[in-house]
XYZ file of C-alpha atoms in Angstrom:
648
model
C 83.607 59.186 -9.392
C 81.999 61.307 -6.841
C 78.644 62.488 -7.278
C 78.880 65.854 -9.525
C 81.044 64.282 -12.086
C 78.329 61.804 -13.318
C 76.669 62.796 -16.972
C 74.307 65.231 -17.367
C 70.397 63.080 -18.290
C 69.311 63.315 -21.693
C 65.448 64.936 -21.623
C 63.094 64.314 -23.773
C 62.537 68.289 -26.265
C 58.886 68.862 -25.368
C 56.646 68.538 -29.178
C 55.512 71.364 -30.503
C 51.416 70.904 -31.584
C 52.107 69.483 -35.672
C 54.204 67.061 -33.535
C 51.711 66.024 -31.408
C 49.163 65.840 -33.645
C 51.337 63.423 -35.902
C 52.212 61.656 -32.574
C 48.533 61.014 -32.022
C 47.401 59.953 -35.056
C 49.992 57.341 -35.098
C 48.341 55.882 -31.358
C 45.076 56.227 -32.931
C 46.175 54.060 -36.455
C 47.752 52.110 -34.364
C 44.701 50.719 -32.147
C 43.176 47.988 -34.978
C 40.277 46.684 -32.464
C 38.454 50.430 -32.243
C 37.598 52.364 -35.021
C 38.024 55.405 -34.025
C 37.650 58.339 -35.890
C 36.231 62.156 -35.550
C 33.087 63.630 -37.360
C 32.657 67.287 -37.571
C 29.457 69.027 -35.871
C 27.215 67.571 -39.169
C 28.108 64.090 -38.538
C 30.195 64.264 -41.677
C 33.098 61.700 -41.260
C 36.686 64.195 -40.886
C 39.825 61.425 -40.166
C 39.665 57.641 -40.088
C 42.317 54.900 -38.400
C 43.063 51.610 -39.245
C 40.885 49.728 -36.636
C 37.662 51.135 -38.863
C 38.787 50.640 -41.989
C 39.622 47.161 -41.199
C 35.974 45.827 -39.433
C 33.898 48.790 -41.572
C 35.431 47.928 -45.110
C 36.372 51.056 -46.141
C 39.652 52.523 -46.620
C 40.158 56.522 -45.481
C 39.781 57.783 -48.795
C 36.630 56.302 -49.714
C 34.686 57.588 -46.755
C 36.695 60.644 -45.452
C 33.787 63.459 -46.448
C 30.821 61.173 -46.582
C 27.593 61.642 -43.705
C 27.796 58.492 -40.487
C 24.482 57.541 -41.466
C 25.770 55.603 -43.841
C 27.195 52.557 -40.910
C 23.255 52.796 -39.859
C 20.996 49.846 -41.418
C 18.324 51.511 -43.813
C 15.658 50.701 -40.310
C 17.755 52.527 -38.072
C 17.952 55.275 -40.367
C 14.569 56.427 -41.244
C 13.600 55.658 -37.993
C 16.425 58.443 -37.868
C 18.596 56.419 -34.799
C 22.086 58.410 -36.396
C 20.917 62.440 -35.644
C 19.576 61.026 -31.582
C 22.632 60.105 -31.448
C 24.375 62.657 -32.251
C 21.967 64.815 -30.703
C 21.816 62.922 -27.066
C 26.411 63.562 -26.804
C 25.828 66.679 -28.043
C 22.265 67.566 -24.978
C 24.413 64.768 -22.146
C 28.398 64.587 -22.953
C 27.914 60.983 -24.123
C 25.638 58.849 -26.241
C 26.405 54.809 -25.763
C 24.853 52.068 -27.029
C 24.874 48.147 -28.832
C 23.111 47.495 -32.015
C 22.968 46.728 -35.515
C 25.928 48.745 -38.182
C 26.516 48.118 -42.140
C 29.771 46.888 -43.163
C 30.948 48.332 -46.965
C 30.059 44.152 -48.372
C 26.453 44.460 -46.863
C 27.082 42.517 -44.233
C 25.792 43.399 -40.784
C 27.892 43.189 -37.321
C 26.797 44.309 -33.994
C 28.504 47.090 -32.567
C 29.059 48.895 -29.428
C 29.494 52.858 -29.798
C 30.375 55.549 -27.627
C 30.288 59.469 -29.169
C 31.186 61.820 -27.304
C 31.093 65.716 -28.768
C 33.941 67.853 -29.143
C 33.835 70.780 -27.542
C 36.258 74.527 -28.710
C 34.818 77.523 -26.115
C 31.724 75.795 -25.309
C 30.751 75.120 -28.781
C 30.822 71.918 -29.895
C 32.548 71.433 -33.344
C 32.474 67.634 -34.139
C 32.027 64.533 -32.308
C 34.378 61.424 -31.322
C 33.279 58.193 -32.592
C 34.540 54.662 -30.983
C 33.212 51.653 -32.328
C 34.044 47.917 -31.208
C 32.874 45.051 -33.325
C 31.281 42.742 -30.688
C 29.335 40.300 -32.968
C 30.979 37.180 -31.012
C 30.027 38.323 -27.922
C 26.837 38.862 -29.066
C 26.145 35.846 -30.630
C 27.422 34.358 -27.256
C 25.123 36.370 -25.524
C 21.971 35.505 -27.857
C 23.278 31.692 -27.724
C 23.447 31.464 -23.972
C 20.505 33.863 -23.818
C 18.685 30.993 -26.210
C 19.963 28.100 -24.565
C 18.217 29.718 -21.161
C 15.188 30.187 -23.006
C 15.525 26.554 -23.714
C 16.530 25.119 -20.491
C 13.671 27.401 -18.903
C 11.209 26.069 -21.403
C 12.668 22.596 -21.003
C 11.343 23.398 -16.405
C 8.568 24.861 -17.408
C 7.189 21.742 -19.672
C 8.012 19.381 -16.760
C 5.015 18.534 -15.070
C 5.484 15.551 -12.690
C 8.484 17.007 -10.971
C 8.290 20.441 -9.027
C 11.859 22.221 -9.230
C 12.486 25.175 -8.615
C 15.102 27.262 -6.735
C 16.053 28.368 -3.234
C 18.207 30.959 -1.655
C 20.731 30.900 1.154
C 18.499 30.326 3.762
C 15.660 28.494 1.978
C 13.483 31.237 -0.012
C 11.735 30.508 -3.104
C 13.431 32.250 -5.994
C 11.535 30.416 -9.271
C 9.233 28.019 -9.280
C 7.867 25.840 -12.696
C 4.819 24.349 -13.617
C 5.720 21.365 -12.486
C 5.767 22.657 -8.400
C 2.075 24.481 -9.050
C 1.209 20.812 -10.339
C 1.977 19.147 -7.180
C 1.805 22.092 -4.904
C -1.022 24.060 -6.020
C 1.051 26.996 -5.432
C 1.018 29.709 -8.835
C 4.886 31.866 -8.793
C 2.852 35.061 -7.642
C 1.613 33.419 -4.520
C 5.447 31.764 -3.532
C 7.625 32.505 -4.873
C 9.794 35.139 -2.156
C 8.252 32.704 0.760
C 10.457 29.613 3.094
C 10.476 27.101 1.456
C 9.264 25.215 4.897
C 6.099 25.746 3.919
C 5.750 22.068 2.571
C 6.568 21.159 5.760
C 3.767 19.663 7.415
C 3.444 21.258 11.666
C 4.655 18.757 12.846
C 7.799 18.855 10.892
C 8.287 22.697 11.127
C 8.193 22.588 14.805
C 11.009 19.244 15.066
C 13.087 21.853 12.510
C 12.960 19.498 9.610
C 13.553 21.670 6.756
C 16.572 24.048 7.918
C 18.271 20.580 8.529
C 17.554 19.093 5.093
C 19.656 22.803 4.656
C 22.388 21.693 6.297
C 23.084 18.040 5.564
C 22.560 19.244 1.863
C 25.248 21.342 2.487
C 27.204 19.176 4.234
C 27.053 16.198 2.303
C 26.566 17.354 -0.928
C 22.851 16.788 -1.056
C 19.240 15.657 0.464
C 17.187 13.520 -0.633
C 14.386 11.149 0.980
C 11.303 10.388 0.936
C 9.243 12.112 2.909
C 5.499 13.613 3.852
C 4.722 17.480 2.199
C 1.570 19.478 1.915
C 0.012 21.384 -0.431
C -1.160 24.362 -1.085
C -5.348 22.853 0.398
C -3.647 21.240 3.104
C -3.980 17.492 1.389
C -1.417 15.722 2.551
C 0.845 13.514 0.038
C 3.668 11.739 0.485
C 6.821 12.931 -2.093
C 10.529 12.754 -3.403
C 12.137 15.207 -2.443
C 16.126 15.937 -3.473
C 17.890 18.763 -3.005
C 21.123 20.107 -4.120
C 23.842 23.189 -3.155
C 24.215 25.343 -5.455
C 28.468 27.410 -5.493
C 30.179 29.418 -7.510
C 34.019 29.036 -8.485
C 34.867 29.904 -5.145
C 32.987 27.536 -3.446
C 30.654 30.582 -2.522
C 27.038 28.924 -1.439
C 24.413 30.960 -4.316
C 21.320 28.510 -3.267
C 19.570 25.298 -3.826
C 18.331 23.548 -6.690
C 15.096 21.758 -5.275
C 13.320 18.710 -6.973
C 10.418 17.316 -5.952
C 7.549 14.567 -7.340
C 4.778 12.919 -6.478
C 5.221 9.315 -5.060
C 1.451 8.880 -3.012
C -0.136 6.498 -6.121
C 3.725 5.025 -6.071
C 3.344 4.614 -2.055
C 0.337 3.420 -2.733
C 1.100 0.405 -4.543
C 3.746 -0.068 -2.741
C 1.106 -0.758 0.944
C -1.370 -2.578 -1.468
C 1.781 -4.917 -2.302
C 2.733 -5.513 1.238
C -0.823 -5.512 2.429
C -1.212 -8.364 0.043
C 1.931 -9.829 0.670
C 0.234 -9.728 5.189
C -2.328 -11.212 4.271
C -0.792 -13.775 1.482
C 0.955 -14.742 4.288
C -1.258 -14.451 7.004
C -3.989 -17.153 4.785
C -0.752 -19.652 4.357
C -0.678 -19.694 7.661
C -3.642 -20.439 8.294
C -4.283 -22.935 6.162
C -0.955 -25.062 8.064
C -2.928 -24.197 10.642
C -5.788 -26.024 9.803
C -4.581 -28.846 8.483
C -2.431 -29.387 11.196
C -5.480 -28.995 13.405
C -7.159 -30.969 11.920
C -5.050 -33.532 11.245
C -4.767 -33.919 15.469
C -8.474 -33.766 15.868
C -8.883 -36.702 14.065
C -6.265 -38.501 15.901
C -7.565 -37.485 18.942
C -11.230 -38.256 18.287
C -9.955 -41.402 18.241
C -8.320 -41.565 21.520
C -11.721 -39.566 23.393
C -13.321 -42.231 21.598
C -12.450 -44.897 23.206
C -12.552 -43.176 26.697
C -16.038 -41.413 26.480
C -17.614 -44.906 25.256
C -15.464 -46.682 27.931
C -16.864 -43.702 31.297
C -20.726 -44.847 29.252
C -19.670 -48.269 29.676
C -18.486 -48.143 33.330
C -21.376 -45.512 34.143
C -24.233 -48.533 33.466
C -22.248 -50.408 36.092
C -23.671 -50.331 39.540
C -20.395 -48.103 41.297
C -19.832 -48.032 44.016
C -19.717 -43.852 44.496
C -16.796 -43.548 45.787
C -15.657 -44.841 42.225
C -18.877 -43.574 40.608
C -16.951 -39.769 41.132
C -14.435 -40.648 39.043
C -16.368 -42.231 36.265
C -18.198 -39.010 36.464
C -15.170 -36.821 36.160
C -13.836 -38.811 33.132
C -17.154 -38.959 31.097
C -17.012 -34.497 31.869
C -13.480 -33.834 31.102
C -14.522 -36.234 27.422
C -17.438 -34.011 27.072
C -15.069 -30.681 27.434
C -12.189 -32.720 25.370
C -14.733 -33.428 22.531
C -16.512 -29.873 22.142
C -12.250 -28.486 21.611
C -11.572 -30.627 18.879
C -15.799 -30.529 17.405
C -13.905 -26.694 17.434
C -10.718 -27.345 16.194
C -12.631 -29.048 13.076
C -14.483 -25.968 12.649
C -11.667 -24.077 12.070
C -10.270 -26.155 10.223
C -13.506 -26.858 7.910
C -12.955 -30.107 7.577
C -16.109 -30.230 10.240
C -19.004 -32.125 9.105
C -21.645 -29.842 8.162
C -25.637 -30.181 8.735
C -27.272 -26.983 7.185
C -30.431 -26.312 7.062
C -32.576 -23.493 6.232
C -34.113 -20.993 9.216
C -34.843 -17.269 10.123
C -31.650 -16.279 11.764
C -34.650 -13.531 13.359
C -36.472 -16.528 14.996
C -32.835 -18.302 15.835
C -31.497 -15.333 17.440
C -34.971 -14.838 19.222
C -34.167 -17.760 20.669
C -30.978 -17.301 21.905
C -32.387 -14.633 23.252
C -31.891 -15.700 27.703
C -28.821 -18.039 26.656
C -26.741 -15.280 25.290
C -28.175 -12.707 28.595
C -26.692 -15.582 30.370
C -23.557 -15.605 28.694
C -23.616 -11.901 28.793
C -23.569 -11.997 32.764
C -24.499 -9.816 35.030
C -22.682 -6.252 34.675
C -23.398 -6.610 31.083
C -25.857 -4.706 29.233
C -27.358 -6.822 26.208
C -29.576 -4.760 23.368
C -30.758 -7.126 20.789
C -32.864 -5.218 18.485
C -33.775 -7.424 15.148
C -36.513 -5.493 13.083
C -38.609 -7.754 12.510
C -38.077 -9.068 8.601
C -37.062 -12.888 7.995
C -33.665 -13.268 6.932
C -33.666 -16.801 5.551
C -30.287 -18.133 5.412
C -28.770 -21.949 5.406
C -26.395 -23.448 7.745
C -25.521 -25.327 10.099
C -28.367 -23.976 13.201
C -26.157 -25.851 16.023
C -22.956 -24.406 14.427
C -24.452 -20.591 14.197
C -25.833 -20.975 17.979
C -22.001 -22.278 18.754
C -20.690 -18.757 16.764
C -23.053 -16.329 18.046
C -22.379 -17.886 21.883
C -18.328 -17.573 21.018
C -18.487 -13.974 20.015
C -20.980 -12.788 22.939
C -18.531 -14.395 25.426
C -15.767 -12.737 23.535
C -17.712 -9.168 23.676
C -18.032 -10.218 27.433
C -14.686 -10.873 28.100
C -13.316 -7.898 26.731
C -15.728 -5.609 29.629
C -14.556 -6.812 32.511
C -16.143 -3.504 34.136
C -18.891 -4.181 32.673
C -20.372 -2.621 29.921
C -23.112 -3.132 27.026
C -22.649 -5.375 23.321
C -24.663 -4.958 21.369
C -26.279 -7.612 18.534
C -27.731 -6.832 15.263
C -28.554 -8.978 12.195
C -29.694 -7.315 8.934
C -29.637 -7.956 5.013
C -26.912 -6.434 3.238
C -25.107 -6.559 -0.321
C -21.724 -7.835 -0.895
C -19.316 -8.943 1.483
C -16.752 -6.187 2.228
C -12.924 -7.538 2.135
C -11.097 -8.448 5.368
C -7.769 -10.041 5.847
C -7.188 -9.442 2.092
C -9.127 -11.236 0.717
C -11.133 -9.660 -2.514
C -15.157 -8.777 -1.481
C -18.140 -11.157 -2.685
C -21.269 -10.335 -3.957
C -24.552 -10.974 -3.473
C -27.696 -11.067 -0.685
C -26.086 -11.708 3.099
C -27.026 -11.880 6.180
C -24.685 -9.208 8.370
C -25.005 -10.605 12.438
C -23.249 -8.014 14.391
C -22.421 -8.389 17.891
C -20.642 -4.822 18.865
C -19.138 -4.011 22.474
C -18.140 -0.900 24.608
C -15.067 -2.821 25.569
C -11.097 -2.187 25.740
C -10.617 -2.884 21.920
C -8.234 -4.435 20.022
C -4.870 -3.594 18.803
C -3.479 -3.683 15.384
C -0.929 -7.063 16.125
C -3.021 -8.781 17.988
C -6.726 -8.180 15.486
C -3.753 -10.621 13.041
C -3.534 -13.103 15.281
C -7.569 -13.587 16.921
C -8.936 -16.504 14.831
C -6.099 -19.065 15.281
C -6.236 -21.723 17.454
C -5.071 -21.280 21.220
C -4.436 -17.515 20.814
C -5.835 -15.727 23.619
C -4.954 -12.216 25.597
C -6.508 -14.119 28.626
C -5.463 -15.048 32.027
C -3.758 -18.584 32.599
C -6.827 -20.912 32.589
C -9.098 -18.352 31.842
C -10.304 -19.771 27.751
C -8.904 -22.158 25.241
C -8.472 -19.288 22.200
C -10.689 -21.568 20.222
C -14.055 -19.539 20.343
C -13.250 -17.493 17.893
C -11.240 -19.893 15.480
C -15.244 -21.707 14.913
C -16.478 -18.301 14.245
C -13.884 -18.038 11.525
C -14.017 -22.042 10.902
C -18.326 -21.582 10.830
C -18.066 -18.572 8.188
C -15.863 -19.435 5.824
C -17.269 -23.590 5.805
C -20.860 -22.175 5.363
C -19.608 -20.283 2.594
C -19.261 -16.465 4.443
C -17.387 -14.877 6.181
C -16.399 -13.104 9.610
C -15.255 -9.431 9.834
C -13.910 -7.583 12.761
C -13.676 -3.596 13.607
C -11.780 -2.530 16.570
C -9.613 0.516 18.036
C -7.804 0.210 20.939
C -9.988 1.834 24.147
C -12.560 2.132 21.970
C -14.016 -1.848 21.134
C -14.945 -4.240 18.817
C -17.913 -5.152 16.640
C -17.492 -8.955 14.629
C -20.215 -9.089 12.298
C -20.801 -12.798 10.832
C -21.602 -12.365 6.950
C -24.155 -15.667 5.449
C -25.319 -16.281 1.984
C -29.526 -15.722 1.680
C -30.996 -18.752 1.307
C -34.641 -18.657 -1.726
C -35.559 -22.187 0.595
C -37.374 -21.826 3.248
C -38.068 -25.595 4.865
C -39.579 -26.449 7.459
C -37.232 -28.533 10.207
C -39.236 -31.728 10.839
C -40.626 -32.923 14.172
C -37.792 -34.406 16.123
C -38.460 -38.562 15.779
C -39.391 -39.571 19.795
C -37.046 -41.956 21.067
C -37.147 -45.565 20.131
C -36.676 -46.702 23.092
C -37.204 -51.454 21.399
C -34.987 -53.747 21.451
C -32.664 -54.515 18.275
C -31.341 -57.701 16.758
C -28.193 -59.024 17.042
C -26.084 -58.202 13.753
C -23.242 -60.104 12.720
C -20.780 -56.448 11.394
C -18.416 -56.372 9.534
C -16.118 -53.064 11.344
C -13.342 -51.337 9.232
C -11.065 -49.733 11.294
C -7.156 -49.450 10.783
C -6.645 -47.617 14.463
C -5.535 -50.517 16.223
C -6.523 -49.720 19.753
C -9.800 -48.448 18.003
C -10.786 -51.084 16.730
C -9.729 -53.447 19.431
C -12.180 -51.111 21.114
C -15.221 -50.765 19.334
C -14.727 -54.755 18.588
C -14.998 -55.234 21.998
C -17.745 -53.089 23.250
C -20.493 -54.809 19.877
C -19.458 -57.572 21.564
C -20.643 -56.266 24.849
C -23.883 -55.082 23.216
C -24.792 -58.939 21.384
C -22.912 -58.122 18.426
C -20.574 -60.361 15.996
C -17.997 -58.855 14.714
C -15.322 -59.235 12.787
C -12.415 -56.732 11.862
C -10.312 -55.580 9.703
C -7.634 -52.172 8.888
C -8.352 -51.459 6.134
C -10.712 -51.808 2.894
C -9.085 -54.403 1.211
C -9.265 -56.518 3.716
C -12.744 -55.438 4.331
C -13.395 -56.770 0.588
C -11.656 -59.675 0.777
C -13.767 -60.799 3.589
C -17.263 -60.363 1.733
C -15.112 -61.947 -1.328
C -15.582 -64.736 0.524
C -19.019 -64.945 1.681
C -21.142 -61.554 2.151
C -24.062 -63.474 3.000
C -22.018 -63.734 6.547
C -22.659 -60.304 7.416
C -25.465 -58.011 8.357
C -23.363 -54.646 8.399
C -19.856 -52.752 7.425
C -19.307 -50.360 9.408
C -15.896 -48.975 8.763
C -14.325 -45.509 8.855
C -13.513 -43.060 6.817
C -9.928 -42.035 6.357
C -7.419 -45.228 5.666
C -4.155 -46.035 3.665
C -5.950 -47.064 0.541
C -9.057 -47.035 -0.526
C -11.617 -45.288 2.195
C -14.448 -45.663 3.994
C -16.733 -43.730 1.459
C -15.024 -45.493 -1.459
C -15.902 -49.010 0.277
C -19.606 -48.062 0.765
C -19.755 -47.103 -2.826
C -18.854 -50.913 -3.743
C -20.532 -52.734 -1.446
C -23.447 -50.828 -2.688
C -22.888 -51.267 -5.830
C -21.998 -55.145 -5.273
C -23.937 -55.976 -2.217
C -26.967 -53.925 -2.448
C -29.004 -55.498 0.171
C -25.683 -54.941 2.394
C -26.233 -51.495 5.449
C -22.899 -49.312 5.502
C -22.598 -47.755 8.542
C -19.261 -44.650 8.707
C -17.819 -43.318 11.505
C -14.578 -40.243 10.947
C -13.490 -38.397 13.507
C -12.444 -35.871 10.869
C -12.543 -36.172 7.079
C -11.499 -33.817 4.004
C -13.433 -37.370 1.897
C -16.718 -36.292 4.248
C -15.995 -32.039 3.854
C -15.423 -32.353 -0.434
C -18.085 -34.809 -1.025
C -21.637 -34.175 0.500
C -24.307 -36.202 -0.083
C -22.134 -39.493 -0.164
C -25.877 -41.072 1.379
C -24.487 -42.868 4.446
C -24.805 -42.677 7.382
C -22.609 -41.310 9.441
C -22.041 -41.564 13.698
C -19.291 -38.657 14.450
C -15.846 -39.624 16.882
C -16.137 -39.621 19.655
C -19.570 -41.007 19.604
C -21.285 -42.263 23.074
C -22.859 -45.528 23.008
C -26.181 -44.138 23.165
C -25.692 -42.931 19.256
C -23.715 -46.053 18.799
C -26.823 -48.051 19.954
C -29.012 -45.331 18.141
C -27.476 -45.768 14.839
C -27.439 -49.806 14.791
C -30.756 -49.806 15.575
C -31.579 -47.843 12.408
C -29.492 -49.894 10.834
C -31.041 -53.988 11.169
C -34.525 -51.930 10.910
């Protein structure tokens, strides 16, 4: 069939005016989600649709012909809101708002209202009113608003954390009270500024702010413990967390930033670490002390043989060719004895002979020795004042400690400089090397130099025996060990303040004493001959025992040697009247020499007792044992002298 043969298409007939109105009314009545109705020029309801009847509760018969003000709350009616709404629509061509309205049963609901004027021949003859019930949306909006307000109050109430937002480039968009408390900026001073203002200048120069944001985007967050800057320039340790914020499409909206001030936590951690290091150092020093004390004891036994043998040979008529070797042995043994003495001082096992003396007077007496020890290229400034500063300590060890500090200062100034010596009274001792500060009155003897100074690592080792920064064969590393041991054994302390390139100051603190004893005049050498003695020699070291017995016999004494205190008591039980003197080592298996001496004193009070030791914790811990003590390595003269006094 050709196109000309097709059936004609039916076209709808145009509606007349009445039919069009009916059709529109059907359309309006079919809308149930909106109240759509007409008002006359005075606001009287002229039409009513199904949607209006559904959510306002009035049927058309009940409401048509009444004023639309019936839907307003009493407060809005009293405020003239209905008339203003119509006037606004008439004047501006449209009125739109949201507000509370009232149903037939008196319940309220939240509405979105649009009023448009109906104009005919330029005259407003009425109004078209469209109302929608948005109570559910309003409730959601209110709930969201209240939730946001609660969240805002929560964030603002947090004062231990700085919680704020950044835009995508790092500008601050809000600010909580914790941020103000920690960073000390008010919101008006900081919102809109870039968050890099909280970084240190060096971090900003290194690009740290940009890297932090980039890390947050790439890794999902940035977290770390870093140094930040408050408004007043004060630096503090902070734990920082930056999280990126994206919308549902993955677009970056900005960053959430949380900062906590952890300065006190860091200080506590550092203090714990310092305490741990101090404990480790103290344990190390204690272990070294025990080791060196034991080594010194055994070494002194050997030196007793070497030193006394050299002295015996020195008294003989020797060819000059052999004399120089004997003198070399004697000189070397003297130096070795000094080393062991310093080791014992460090280990705090050196029996001291404390005396009361004025440190000012003592230092004045050392003035020439200090100058000679410093050398010609170094200026020495000694300013002591006129006040008497009394302490009770071993004066010989005190002198040695001062000279050791002077020599250490001299060696720190190879190109010359100045050594400054000061003495003053001070209240308490500062905390050093992890030890707690000490209260009380102390004398502080400080020796400062203008030398090379020391690094923190070196400072941690300077008091250890044999530690030295000097070249080989230019120091034993025992000088400062002696200072340390002397200070500790004298109930004092030694402190060091040093920085590389800025010199060092050593300060020796010793307790003040109220006792001011006059040192007795030295006793003149006793040249009288002594009578031969019958000696019970108690020595556990075979070599030392054999040598001591031979030496005593060479001197004309009769010697019976035993190896320990038990054997000595057994010999005395057989016949104590066979002996004039018990000459005993202190440290032996079983009972010590002190315990042996006390037993002898109790059971055989007429029998003399002399003790000897190269090292003894017993003597260090039991001062005032009351027995004459001959320290190893002893000299022939010291042995003769102590035996002469015992034999009187």
